[in-house]
mmCIF file of C-alpha atoms in Angstrom:
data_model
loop_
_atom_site.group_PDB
_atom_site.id
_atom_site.type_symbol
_atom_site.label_atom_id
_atom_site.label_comp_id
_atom_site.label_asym_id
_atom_site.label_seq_id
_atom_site.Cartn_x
_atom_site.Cartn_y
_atom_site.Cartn_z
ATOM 1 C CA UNK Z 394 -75.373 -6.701 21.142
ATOM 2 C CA UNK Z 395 -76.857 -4.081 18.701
ATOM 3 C CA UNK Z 396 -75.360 -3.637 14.941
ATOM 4 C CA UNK Z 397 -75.467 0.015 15.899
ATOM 5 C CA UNK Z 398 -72.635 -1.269 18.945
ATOM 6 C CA UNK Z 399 -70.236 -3.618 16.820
ATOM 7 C CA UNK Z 400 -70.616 -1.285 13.714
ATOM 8 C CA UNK Z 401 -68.211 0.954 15.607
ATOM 9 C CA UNK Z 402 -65.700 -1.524 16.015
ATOM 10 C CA UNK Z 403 -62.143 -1.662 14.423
ATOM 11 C CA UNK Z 404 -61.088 -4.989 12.715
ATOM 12 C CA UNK Z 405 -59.384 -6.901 15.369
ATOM 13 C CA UNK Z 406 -61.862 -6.092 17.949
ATOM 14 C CA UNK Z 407 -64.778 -7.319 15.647
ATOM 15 C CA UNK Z 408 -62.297 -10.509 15.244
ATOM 16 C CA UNK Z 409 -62.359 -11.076 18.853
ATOM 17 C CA UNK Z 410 -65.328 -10.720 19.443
ATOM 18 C CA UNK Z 411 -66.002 -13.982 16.518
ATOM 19 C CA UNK Z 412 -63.646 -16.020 18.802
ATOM 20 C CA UNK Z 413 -65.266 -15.272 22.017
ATOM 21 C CA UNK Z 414 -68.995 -16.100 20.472
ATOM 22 C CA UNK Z 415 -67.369 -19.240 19.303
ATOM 23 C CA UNK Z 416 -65.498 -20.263 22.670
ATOM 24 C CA UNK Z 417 -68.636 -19.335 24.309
ATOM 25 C CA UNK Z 418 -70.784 -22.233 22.252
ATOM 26 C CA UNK Z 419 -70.394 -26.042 23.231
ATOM 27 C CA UNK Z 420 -67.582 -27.712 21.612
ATOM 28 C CA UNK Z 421 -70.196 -29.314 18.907
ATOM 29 C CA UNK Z 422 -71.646 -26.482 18.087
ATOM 30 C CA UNK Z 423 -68.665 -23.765 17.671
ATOM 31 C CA UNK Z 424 -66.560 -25.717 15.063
ATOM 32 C CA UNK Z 425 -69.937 -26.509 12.768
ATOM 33 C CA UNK Z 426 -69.787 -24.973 9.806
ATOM 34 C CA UNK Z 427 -72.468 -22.810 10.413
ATOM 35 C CA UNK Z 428 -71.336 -21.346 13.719
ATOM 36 C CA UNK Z 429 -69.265 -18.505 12.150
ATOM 37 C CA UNK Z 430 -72.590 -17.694 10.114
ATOM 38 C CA UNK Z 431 -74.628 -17.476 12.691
ATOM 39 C CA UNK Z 432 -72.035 -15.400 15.008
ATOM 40 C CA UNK Z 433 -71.297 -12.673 12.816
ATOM 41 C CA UNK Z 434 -75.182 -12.411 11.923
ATOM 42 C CA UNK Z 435 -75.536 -12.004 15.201
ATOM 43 C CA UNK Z 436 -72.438 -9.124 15.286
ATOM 44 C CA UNK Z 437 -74.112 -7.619 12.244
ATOM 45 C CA UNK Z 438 -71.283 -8.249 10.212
ATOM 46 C CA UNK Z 439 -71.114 -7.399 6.578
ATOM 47 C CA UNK Z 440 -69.781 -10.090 3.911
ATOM 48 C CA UNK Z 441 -66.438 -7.902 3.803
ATOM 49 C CA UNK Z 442 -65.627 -8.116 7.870
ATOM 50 C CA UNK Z 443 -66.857 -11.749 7.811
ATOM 51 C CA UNK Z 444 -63.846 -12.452 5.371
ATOM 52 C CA UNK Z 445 -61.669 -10.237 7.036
ATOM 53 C CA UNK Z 446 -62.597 -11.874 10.793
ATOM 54 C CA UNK Z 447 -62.321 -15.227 9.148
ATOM 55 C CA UNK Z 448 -59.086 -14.334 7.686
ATOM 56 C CA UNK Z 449 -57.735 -12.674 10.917
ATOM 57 C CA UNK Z 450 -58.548 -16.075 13.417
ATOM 58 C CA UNK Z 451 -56.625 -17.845 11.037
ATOM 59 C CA UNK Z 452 -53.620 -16.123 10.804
ATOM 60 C CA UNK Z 453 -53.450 -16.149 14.504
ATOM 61 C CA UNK Z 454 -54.592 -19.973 14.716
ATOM 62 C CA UNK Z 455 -57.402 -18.980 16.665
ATOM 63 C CA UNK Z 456 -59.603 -21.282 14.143
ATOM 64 C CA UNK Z 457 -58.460 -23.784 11.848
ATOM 65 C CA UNK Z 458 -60.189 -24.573 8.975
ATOM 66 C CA UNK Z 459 -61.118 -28.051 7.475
ATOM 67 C CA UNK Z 460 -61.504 -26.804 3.680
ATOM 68 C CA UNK Z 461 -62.544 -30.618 3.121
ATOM 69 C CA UNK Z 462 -65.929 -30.720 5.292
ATOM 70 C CA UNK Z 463 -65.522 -26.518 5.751
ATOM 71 C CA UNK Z 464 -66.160 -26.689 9.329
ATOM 72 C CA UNK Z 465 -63.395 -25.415 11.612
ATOM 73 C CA UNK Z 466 -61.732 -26.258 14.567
ATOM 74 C CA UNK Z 467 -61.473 -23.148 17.343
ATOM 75 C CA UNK Z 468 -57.676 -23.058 18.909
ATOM 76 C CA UNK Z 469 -57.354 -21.982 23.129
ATOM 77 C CA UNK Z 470 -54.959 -19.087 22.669
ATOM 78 C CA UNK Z 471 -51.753 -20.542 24.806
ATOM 79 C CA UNK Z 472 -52.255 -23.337 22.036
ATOM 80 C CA UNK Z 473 -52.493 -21.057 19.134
ATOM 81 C CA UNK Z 474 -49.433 -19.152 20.668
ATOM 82 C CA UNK Z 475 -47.085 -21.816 20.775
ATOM 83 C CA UNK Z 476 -47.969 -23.165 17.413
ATOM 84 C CA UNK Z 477 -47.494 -19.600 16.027
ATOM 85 C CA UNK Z 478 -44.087 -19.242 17.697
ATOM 86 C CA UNK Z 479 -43.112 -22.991 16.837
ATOM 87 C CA UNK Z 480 -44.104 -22.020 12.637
ATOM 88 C CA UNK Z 481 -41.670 -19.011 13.349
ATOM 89 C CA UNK Z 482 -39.434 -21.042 14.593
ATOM 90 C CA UNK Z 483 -39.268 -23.193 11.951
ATOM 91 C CA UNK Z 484 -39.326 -20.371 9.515
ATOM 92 C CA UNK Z 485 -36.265 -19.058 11.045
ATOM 93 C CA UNK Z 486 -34.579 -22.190 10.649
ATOM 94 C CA UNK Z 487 -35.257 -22.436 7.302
ATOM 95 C CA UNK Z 488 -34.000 -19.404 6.780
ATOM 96 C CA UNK Z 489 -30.666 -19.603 8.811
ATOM 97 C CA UNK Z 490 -30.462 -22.728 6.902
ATOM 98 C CA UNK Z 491 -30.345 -21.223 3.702
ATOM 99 C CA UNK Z 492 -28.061 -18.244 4.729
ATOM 100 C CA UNK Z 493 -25.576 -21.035 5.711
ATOM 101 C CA UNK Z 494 -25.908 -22.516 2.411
ATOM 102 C CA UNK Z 495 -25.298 -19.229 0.391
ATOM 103 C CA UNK Z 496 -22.319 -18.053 2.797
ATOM 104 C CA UNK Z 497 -20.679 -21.828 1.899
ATOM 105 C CA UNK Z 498 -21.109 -20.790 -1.705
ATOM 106 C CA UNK Z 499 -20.104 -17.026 -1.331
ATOM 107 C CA UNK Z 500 -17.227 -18.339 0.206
ATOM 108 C CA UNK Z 501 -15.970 -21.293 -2.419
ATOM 109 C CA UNK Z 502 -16.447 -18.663 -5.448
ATOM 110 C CA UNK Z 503 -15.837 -15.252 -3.704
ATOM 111 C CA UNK Z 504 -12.445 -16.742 -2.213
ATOM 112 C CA UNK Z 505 -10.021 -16.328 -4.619
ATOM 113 C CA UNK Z 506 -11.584 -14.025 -6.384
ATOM 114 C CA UNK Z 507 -11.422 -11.694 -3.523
ATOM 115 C CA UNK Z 508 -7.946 -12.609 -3.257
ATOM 116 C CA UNK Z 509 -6.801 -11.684 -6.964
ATOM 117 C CA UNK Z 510 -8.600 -8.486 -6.261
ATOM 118 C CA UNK Z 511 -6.703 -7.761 -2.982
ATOM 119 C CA UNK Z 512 -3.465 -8.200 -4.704
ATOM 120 C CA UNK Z 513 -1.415 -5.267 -5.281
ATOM 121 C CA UNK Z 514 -1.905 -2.898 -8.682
ATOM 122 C CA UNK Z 515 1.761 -1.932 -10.428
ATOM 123 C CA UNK Z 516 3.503 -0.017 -7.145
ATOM 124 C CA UNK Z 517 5.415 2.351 -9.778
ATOM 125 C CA UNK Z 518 4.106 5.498 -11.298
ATOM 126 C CA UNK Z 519 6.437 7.067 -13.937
ATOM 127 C CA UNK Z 520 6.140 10.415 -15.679
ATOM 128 C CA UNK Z 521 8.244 12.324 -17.640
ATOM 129 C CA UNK Z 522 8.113 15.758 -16.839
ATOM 130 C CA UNK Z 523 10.466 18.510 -19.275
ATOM 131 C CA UNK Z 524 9.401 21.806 -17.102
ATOM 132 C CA UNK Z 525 11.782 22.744 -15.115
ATOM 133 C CA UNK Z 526 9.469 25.009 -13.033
ATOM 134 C CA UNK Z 527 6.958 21.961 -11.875
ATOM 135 C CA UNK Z 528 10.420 19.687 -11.263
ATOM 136 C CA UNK Z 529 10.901 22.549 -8.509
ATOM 137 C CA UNK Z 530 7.838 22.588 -7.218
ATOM 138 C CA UNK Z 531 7.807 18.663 -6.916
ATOM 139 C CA UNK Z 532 10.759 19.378 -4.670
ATOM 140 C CA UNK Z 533 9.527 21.840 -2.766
ATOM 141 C CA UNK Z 534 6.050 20.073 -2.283
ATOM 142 C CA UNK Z 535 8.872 17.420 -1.194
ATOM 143 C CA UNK Z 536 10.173 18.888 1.595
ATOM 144 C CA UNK Z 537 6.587 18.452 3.998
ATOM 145 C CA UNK Z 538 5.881 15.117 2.548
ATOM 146 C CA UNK Z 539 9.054 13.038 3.257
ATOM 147 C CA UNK Z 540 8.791 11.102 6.550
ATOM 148 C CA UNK Z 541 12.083 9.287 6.958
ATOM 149 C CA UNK Z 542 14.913 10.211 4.941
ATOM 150 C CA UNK Z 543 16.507 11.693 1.968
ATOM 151 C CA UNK Z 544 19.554 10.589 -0.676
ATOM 152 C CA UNK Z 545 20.677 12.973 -3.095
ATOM 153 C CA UNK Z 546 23.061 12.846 -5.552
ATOM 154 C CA UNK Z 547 25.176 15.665 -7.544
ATOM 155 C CA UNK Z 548 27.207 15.531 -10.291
ATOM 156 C CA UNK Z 549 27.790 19.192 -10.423
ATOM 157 C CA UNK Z 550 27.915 22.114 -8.129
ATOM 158 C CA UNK Z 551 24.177 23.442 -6.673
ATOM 159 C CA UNK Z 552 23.215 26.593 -8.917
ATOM 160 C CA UNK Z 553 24.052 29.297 -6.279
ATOM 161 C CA UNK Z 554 20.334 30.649 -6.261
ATOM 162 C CA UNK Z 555 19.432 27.102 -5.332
ATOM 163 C CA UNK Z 556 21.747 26.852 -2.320
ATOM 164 C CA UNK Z 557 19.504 29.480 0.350
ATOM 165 C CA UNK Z 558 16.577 26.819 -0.584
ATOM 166 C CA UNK Z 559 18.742 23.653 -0.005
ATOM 167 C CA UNK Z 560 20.006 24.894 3.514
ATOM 168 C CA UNK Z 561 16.221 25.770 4.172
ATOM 169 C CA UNK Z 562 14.954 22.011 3.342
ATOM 170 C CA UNK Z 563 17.851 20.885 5.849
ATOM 171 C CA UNK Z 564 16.951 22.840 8.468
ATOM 172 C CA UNK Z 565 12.977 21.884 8.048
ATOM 173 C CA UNK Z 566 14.348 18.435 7.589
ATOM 174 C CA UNK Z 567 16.703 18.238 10.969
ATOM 175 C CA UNK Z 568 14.003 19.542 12.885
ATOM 176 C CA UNK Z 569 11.696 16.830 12.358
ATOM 177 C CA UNK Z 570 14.304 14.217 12.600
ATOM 178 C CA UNK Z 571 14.608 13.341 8.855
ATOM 179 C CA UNK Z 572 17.854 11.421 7.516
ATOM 180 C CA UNK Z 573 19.896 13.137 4.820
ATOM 181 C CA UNK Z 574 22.515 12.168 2.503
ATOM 182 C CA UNK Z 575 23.944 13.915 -0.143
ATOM 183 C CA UNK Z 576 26.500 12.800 -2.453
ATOM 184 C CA UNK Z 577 28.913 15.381 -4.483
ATOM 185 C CA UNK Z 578 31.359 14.490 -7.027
ATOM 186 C CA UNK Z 579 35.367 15.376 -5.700
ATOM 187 C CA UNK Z 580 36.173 18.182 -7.628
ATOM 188 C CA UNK Z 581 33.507 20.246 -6.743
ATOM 189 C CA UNK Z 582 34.985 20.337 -2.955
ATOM 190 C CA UNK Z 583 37.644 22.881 -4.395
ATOM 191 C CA UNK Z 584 35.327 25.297 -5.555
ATOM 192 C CA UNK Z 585 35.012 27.696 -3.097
ATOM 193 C CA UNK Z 586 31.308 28.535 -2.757
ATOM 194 C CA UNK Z 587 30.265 24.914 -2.712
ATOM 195 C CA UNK Z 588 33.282 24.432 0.228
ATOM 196 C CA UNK Z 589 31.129 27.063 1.999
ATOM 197 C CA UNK Z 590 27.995 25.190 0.876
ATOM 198 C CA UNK Z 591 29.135 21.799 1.782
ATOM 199 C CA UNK Z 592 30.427 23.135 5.083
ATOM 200 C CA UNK Z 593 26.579 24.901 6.242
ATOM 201 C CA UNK Z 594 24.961 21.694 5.226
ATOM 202 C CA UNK Z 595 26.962 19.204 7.201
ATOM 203 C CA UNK Z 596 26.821 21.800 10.081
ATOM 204 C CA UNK Z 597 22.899 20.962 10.151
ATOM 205 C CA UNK Z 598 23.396 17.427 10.411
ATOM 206 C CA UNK Z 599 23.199 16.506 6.313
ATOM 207 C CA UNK Z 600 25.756 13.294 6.195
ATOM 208 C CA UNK Z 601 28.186 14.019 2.934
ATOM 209 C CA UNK Z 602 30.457 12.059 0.738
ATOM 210 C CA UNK Z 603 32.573 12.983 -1.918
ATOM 211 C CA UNK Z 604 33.194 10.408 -4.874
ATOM 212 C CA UNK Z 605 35.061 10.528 -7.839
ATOM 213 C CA UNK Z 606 32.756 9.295 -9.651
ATOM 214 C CA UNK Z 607 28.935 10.112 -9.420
ATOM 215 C CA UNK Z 608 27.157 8.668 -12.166
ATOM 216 C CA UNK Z 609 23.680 10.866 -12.095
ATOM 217 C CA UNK Z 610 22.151 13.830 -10.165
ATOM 218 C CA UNK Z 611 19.431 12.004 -8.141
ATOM 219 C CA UNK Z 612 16.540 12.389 -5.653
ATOM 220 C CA UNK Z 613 15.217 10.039 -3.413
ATOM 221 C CA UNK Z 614 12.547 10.352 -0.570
ATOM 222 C CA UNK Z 615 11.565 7.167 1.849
ATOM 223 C CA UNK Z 616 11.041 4.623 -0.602
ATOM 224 C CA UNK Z 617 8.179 6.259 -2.663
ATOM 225 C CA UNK Z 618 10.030 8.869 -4.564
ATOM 226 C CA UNK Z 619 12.761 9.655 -7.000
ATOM 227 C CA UNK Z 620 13.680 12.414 -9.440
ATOM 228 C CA UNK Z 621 16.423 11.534 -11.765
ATOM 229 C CA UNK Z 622 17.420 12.343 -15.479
ATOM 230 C CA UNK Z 623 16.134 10.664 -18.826
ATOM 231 C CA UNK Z 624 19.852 10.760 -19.311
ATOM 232 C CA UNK Z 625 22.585 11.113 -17.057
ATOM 233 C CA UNK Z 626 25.097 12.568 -19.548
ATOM 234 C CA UNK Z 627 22.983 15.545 -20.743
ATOM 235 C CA UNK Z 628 22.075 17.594 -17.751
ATOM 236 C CA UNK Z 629 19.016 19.821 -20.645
ATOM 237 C CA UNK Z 630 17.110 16.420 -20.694
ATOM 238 C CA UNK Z 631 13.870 15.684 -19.387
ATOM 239 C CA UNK Z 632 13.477 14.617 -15.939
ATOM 240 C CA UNK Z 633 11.947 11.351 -14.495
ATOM 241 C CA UNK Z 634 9.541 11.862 -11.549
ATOM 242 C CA UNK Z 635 9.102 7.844 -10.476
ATOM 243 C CA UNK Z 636 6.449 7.078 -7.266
ATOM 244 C CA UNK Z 637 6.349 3.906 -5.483
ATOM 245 C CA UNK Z 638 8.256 1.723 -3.961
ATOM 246 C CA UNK Z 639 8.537 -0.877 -6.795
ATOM 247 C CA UNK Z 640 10.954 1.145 -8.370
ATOM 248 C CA UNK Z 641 12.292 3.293 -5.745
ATOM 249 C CA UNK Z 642 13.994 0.663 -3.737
ATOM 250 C CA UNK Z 643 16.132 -0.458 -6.778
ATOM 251 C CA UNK Z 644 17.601 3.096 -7.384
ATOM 252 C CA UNK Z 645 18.263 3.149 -3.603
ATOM 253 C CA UNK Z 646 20.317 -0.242 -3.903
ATOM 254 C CA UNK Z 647 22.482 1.755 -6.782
ATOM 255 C CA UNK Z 648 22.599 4.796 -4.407
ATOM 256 C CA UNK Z 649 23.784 2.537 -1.244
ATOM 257 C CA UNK Z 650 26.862 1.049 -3.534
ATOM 258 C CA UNK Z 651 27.705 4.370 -4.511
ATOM 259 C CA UNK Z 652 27.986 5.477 -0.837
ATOM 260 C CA UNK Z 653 29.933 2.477 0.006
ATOM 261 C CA UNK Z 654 32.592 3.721 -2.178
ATOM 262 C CA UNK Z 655 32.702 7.695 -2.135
ATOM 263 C CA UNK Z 656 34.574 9.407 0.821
ATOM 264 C CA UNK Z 657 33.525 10.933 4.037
ATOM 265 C CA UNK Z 658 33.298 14.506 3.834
ATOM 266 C CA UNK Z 659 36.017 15.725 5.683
ATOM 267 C CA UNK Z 660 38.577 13.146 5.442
ATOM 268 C CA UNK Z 661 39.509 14.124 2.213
ATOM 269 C CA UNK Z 662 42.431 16.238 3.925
ATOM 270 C CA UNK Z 663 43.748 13.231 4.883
ATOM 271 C CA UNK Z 664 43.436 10.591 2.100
ATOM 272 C CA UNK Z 665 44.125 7.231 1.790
ATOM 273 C CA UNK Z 666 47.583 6.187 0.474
ATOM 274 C CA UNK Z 667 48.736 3.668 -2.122
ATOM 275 C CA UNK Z 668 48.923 2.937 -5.858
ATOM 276 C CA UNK Z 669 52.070 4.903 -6.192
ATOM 277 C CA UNK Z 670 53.930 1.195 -6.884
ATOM 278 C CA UNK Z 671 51.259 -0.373 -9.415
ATOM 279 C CA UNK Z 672 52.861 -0.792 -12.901
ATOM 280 C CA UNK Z 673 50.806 0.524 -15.763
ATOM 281 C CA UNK Z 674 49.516 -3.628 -16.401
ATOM 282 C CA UNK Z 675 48.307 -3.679 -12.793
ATOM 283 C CA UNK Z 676 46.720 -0.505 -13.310
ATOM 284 C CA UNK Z 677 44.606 -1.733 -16.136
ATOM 285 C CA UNK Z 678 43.760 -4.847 -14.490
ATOM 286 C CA UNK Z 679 42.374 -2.667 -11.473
ATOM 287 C CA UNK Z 680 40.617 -0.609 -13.765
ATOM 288 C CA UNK Z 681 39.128 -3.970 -16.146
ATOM 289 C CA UNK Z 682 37.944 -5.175 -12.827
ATOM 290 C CA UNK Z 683 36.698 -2.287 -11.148
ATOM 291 C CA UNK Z 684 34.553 -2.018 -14.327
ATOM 292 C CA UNK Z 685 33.066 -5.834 -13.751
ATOM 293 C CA UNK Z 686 34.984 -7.078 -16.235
ATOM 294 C CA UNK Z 687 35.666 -10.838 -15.642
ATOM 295 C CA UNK Z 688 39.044 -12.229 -14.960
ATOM 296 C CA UNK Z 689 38.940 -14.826 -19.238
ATOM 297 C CA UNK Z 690 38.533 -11.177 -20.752
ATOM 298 C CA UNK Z 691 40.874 -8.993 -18.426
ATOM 299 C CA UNK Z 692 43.342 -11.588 -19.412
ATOM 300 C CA UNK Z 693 42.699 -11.277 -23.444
ATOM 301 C CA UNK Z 694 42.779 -7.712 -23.760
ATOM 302 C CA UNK Z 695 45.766 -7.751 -21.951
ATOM 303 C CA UNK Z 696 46.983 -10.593 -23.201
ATOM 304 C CA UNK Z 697 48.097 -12.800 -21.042
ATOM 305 C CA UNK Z 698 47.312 -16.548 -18.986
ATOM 306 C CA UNK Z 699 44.583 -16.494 -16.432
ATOM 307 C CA UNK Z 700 47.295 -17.225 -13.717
ATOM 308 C CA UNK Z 701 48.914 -13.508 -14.609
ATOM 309 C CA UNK Z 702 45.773 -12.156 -13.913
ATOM 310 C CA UNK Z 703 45.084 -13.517 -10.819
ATOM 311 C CA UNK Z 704 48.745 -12.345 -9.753
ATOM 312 C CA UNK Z 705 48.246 -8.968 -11.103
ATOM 313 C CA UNK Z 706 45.440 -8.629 -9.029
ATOM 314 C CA UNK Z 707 46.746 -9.918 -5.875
ATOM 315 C CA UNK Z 708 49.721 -7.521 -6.010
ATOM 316 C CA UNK Z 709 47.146 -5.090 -6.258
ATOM 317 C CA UNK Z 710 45.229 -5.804 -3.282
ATOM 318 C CA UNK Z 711 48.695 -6.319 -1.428
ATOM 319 C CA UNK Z 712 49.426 -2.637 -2.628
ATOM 320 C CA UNK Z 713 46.355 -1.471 -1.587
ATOM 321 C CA UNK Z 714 46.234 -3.014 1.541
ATOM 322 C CA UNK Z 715 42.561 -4.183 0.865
ATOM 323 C CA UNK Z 716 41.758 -7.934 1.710
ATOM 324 C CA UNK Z 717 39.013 -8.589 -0.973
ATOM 325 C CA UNK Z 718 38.680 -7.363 -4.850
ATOM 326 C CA UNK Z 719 35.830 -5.203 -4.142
ATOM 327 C CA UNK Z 720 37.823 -3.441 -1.198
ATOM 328 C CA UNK Z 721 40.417 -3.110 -3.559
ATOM 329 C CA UNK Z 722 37.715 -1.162 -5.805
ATOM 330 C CA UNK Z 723 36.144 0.716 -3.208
ATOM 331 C CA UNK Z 724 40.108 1.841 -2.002
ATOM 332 C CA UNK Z 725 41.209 2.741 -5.359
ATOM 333 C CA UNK Z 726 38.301 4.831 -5.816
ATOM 334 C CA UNK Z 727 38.541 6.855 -2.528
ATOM 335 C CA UNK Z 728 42.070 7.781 -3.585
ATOM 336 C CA UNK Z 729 41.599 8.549 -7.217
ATOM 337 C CA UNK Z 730 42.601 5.786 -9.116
ATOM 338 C CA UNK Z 731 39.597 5.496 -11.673
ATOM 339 C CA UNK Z 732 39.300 8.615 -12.058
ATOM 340 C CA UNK Z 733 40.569 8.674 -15.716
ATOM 341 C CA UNK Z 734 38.749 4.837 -16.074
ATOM 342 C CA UNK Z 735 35.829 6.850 -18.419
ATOM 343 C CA UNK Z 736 38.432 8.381 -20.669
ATOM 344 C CA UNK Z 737 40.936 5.266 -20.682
#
């Protein structure tokens, strides 16, 4: 073969043609240290493609080298195969082994740290907002985003300009199968636009009770929102817009024990009788408890034994007709009772 001939040949082929020089040669001449030599002078191969043949058979494990006599041992290829595959092999397992290893440690130390990072941040987000203008557009940006119900609260009557925008919210609100309730103090059932008002929102499905009492004007979407005042008895002050359901839910405990005790609308023409026979003692006593007073200091400011207590306020149960104290608080409240409890 002519230098001109293997001069044109890419690396691997000049490679090849090493190993099948060497294969060709008897078995005590090919792995001689000299046999290489004299193959690639024969191929015409320069220092650089001797190196690079040399290095080439060995990677494949076509020729092993003896670096202590530096002779070399030529490898059949189905031999040099499997030991190739059986060195990947054993790389892999190395490998998998030390993946295994660094998933058992990921695991121990990642563990609870993962954990403490999973846990929930504070589910309340309070801000205190004194524009009127962006309370109502919180409200109106309300009306799309609340999925299950509403509770509202009053302690007033609804602006009139505000009541074309209420009805509108109910009717968006009934259509898409959202729960309302809305909560209006007594009095402001006599006044005749709210009457009217009252009467157009329950017509659209809005469930209303009338207390005596209502302790706050309120807001309250699903379990995520609430608007309510900074304080209750000054209805200028700031307003409290409060996301999340950390807080939510406890407003929405206050807002179901209100309900318990205010009125159905509409049942107000007929109201509950009773009271007319309570002395002025068992009157205070109703009103000491209604106020969570317990029975040690309902008996010292009215001075008398524990036992008179407990009589006063079975006669007014009996009176009442209710067959528990806190029926007897949520009766006397329906029909009026504690109504002058704040100024007593």
């Amino acid at each position: 073969m002519s230098k001109h001939a293997t001069g044109t040949r890419t690396g691997s082929e000049q490679a090849l043609a090493v190993y099948l020089e060497l294969r060709a040669r008897p078995a005590s001449d090919s792995g001689s240290g000299t046999a290489f030599e004299d193959v690639a002078d024969g191929l015409g191969l320069s220092a650089d493609e001797r190196l690079r043949c040399r290095a080439e058979l060995t990677a494949l494990g076509l020729i092993t080298d003896v670096t202590d006599t530096a002779t070399h041992t030529v490898v059949e290829p189905d031999t040099a195969l499997v030991r190739l595959l059986q060195r990947e092999r054993d790389r892999l397992e190395h490998r998998l082994a030390e993946t295994s290893r660094a998933q058992a440690t990921l695991a121990t130390l990642a563990g609870p740290f993962l954990r403490a990072g999973a846990a929930p941040r504070s589910e309340v987000d309070v801000e205190v907002v004194a524009d009127t203008a962006r309370v109502r557009q919180e409200l109106a940006a309300l009306t799309d985003a609340v999925r299950t119900s509403v509770h509202s609260m009053h302690t007033g009557s609804v602006r009139r300009e505000d009541m074309a925008d209420e009805l509108a919210r109910d009717c968006r609100w009934a259509a898409r199968g959202v729960r309302v309730h809305a909560m209006y103090s007594r009095r402001i059932s006599s006044v005749p636009d709210m009457a009217q008002h009252l009467e157009e929102r329950a017509a659209l499905g809005v469930e209303i009770r009338l207390s005596p009492v209502v302790p706050m004007n309120m807001v309250l979407a699903d379990e995520n929102f609430a608007l309510l005042p900074t304080d209750p008895h000054d209805p200028d002050s700031a307003t409290i817009l409060a996301r999340g359901p950390g807080l939510v839910r406890s407003y929405l405990s206050l807002y179901a024990y209100c309900w318990q005790a205010a009125g159905r609308y509409g049942d107000e023409e007929k109201p509950e009788r009773g009271g007319d026979g309570l002395s002025e003692q068992q009157r205070a006593a109703l009103r000491m408890l209604a106020s969570g007073i317990k029975d040690e200091q309902i008996a010292k400011n009215l001075g008398v034994s524990l036992r008179t207590v407990s009589r006063l306020l079975s006669e007014v149960m009996q009176e009442l007709g209710a067959a528990s104290r806190f029926e007897a608080g949520v009766k006397a409240a329906r029909i009026g009772l504690l109504d002058g409890e704040a100024d007593a």
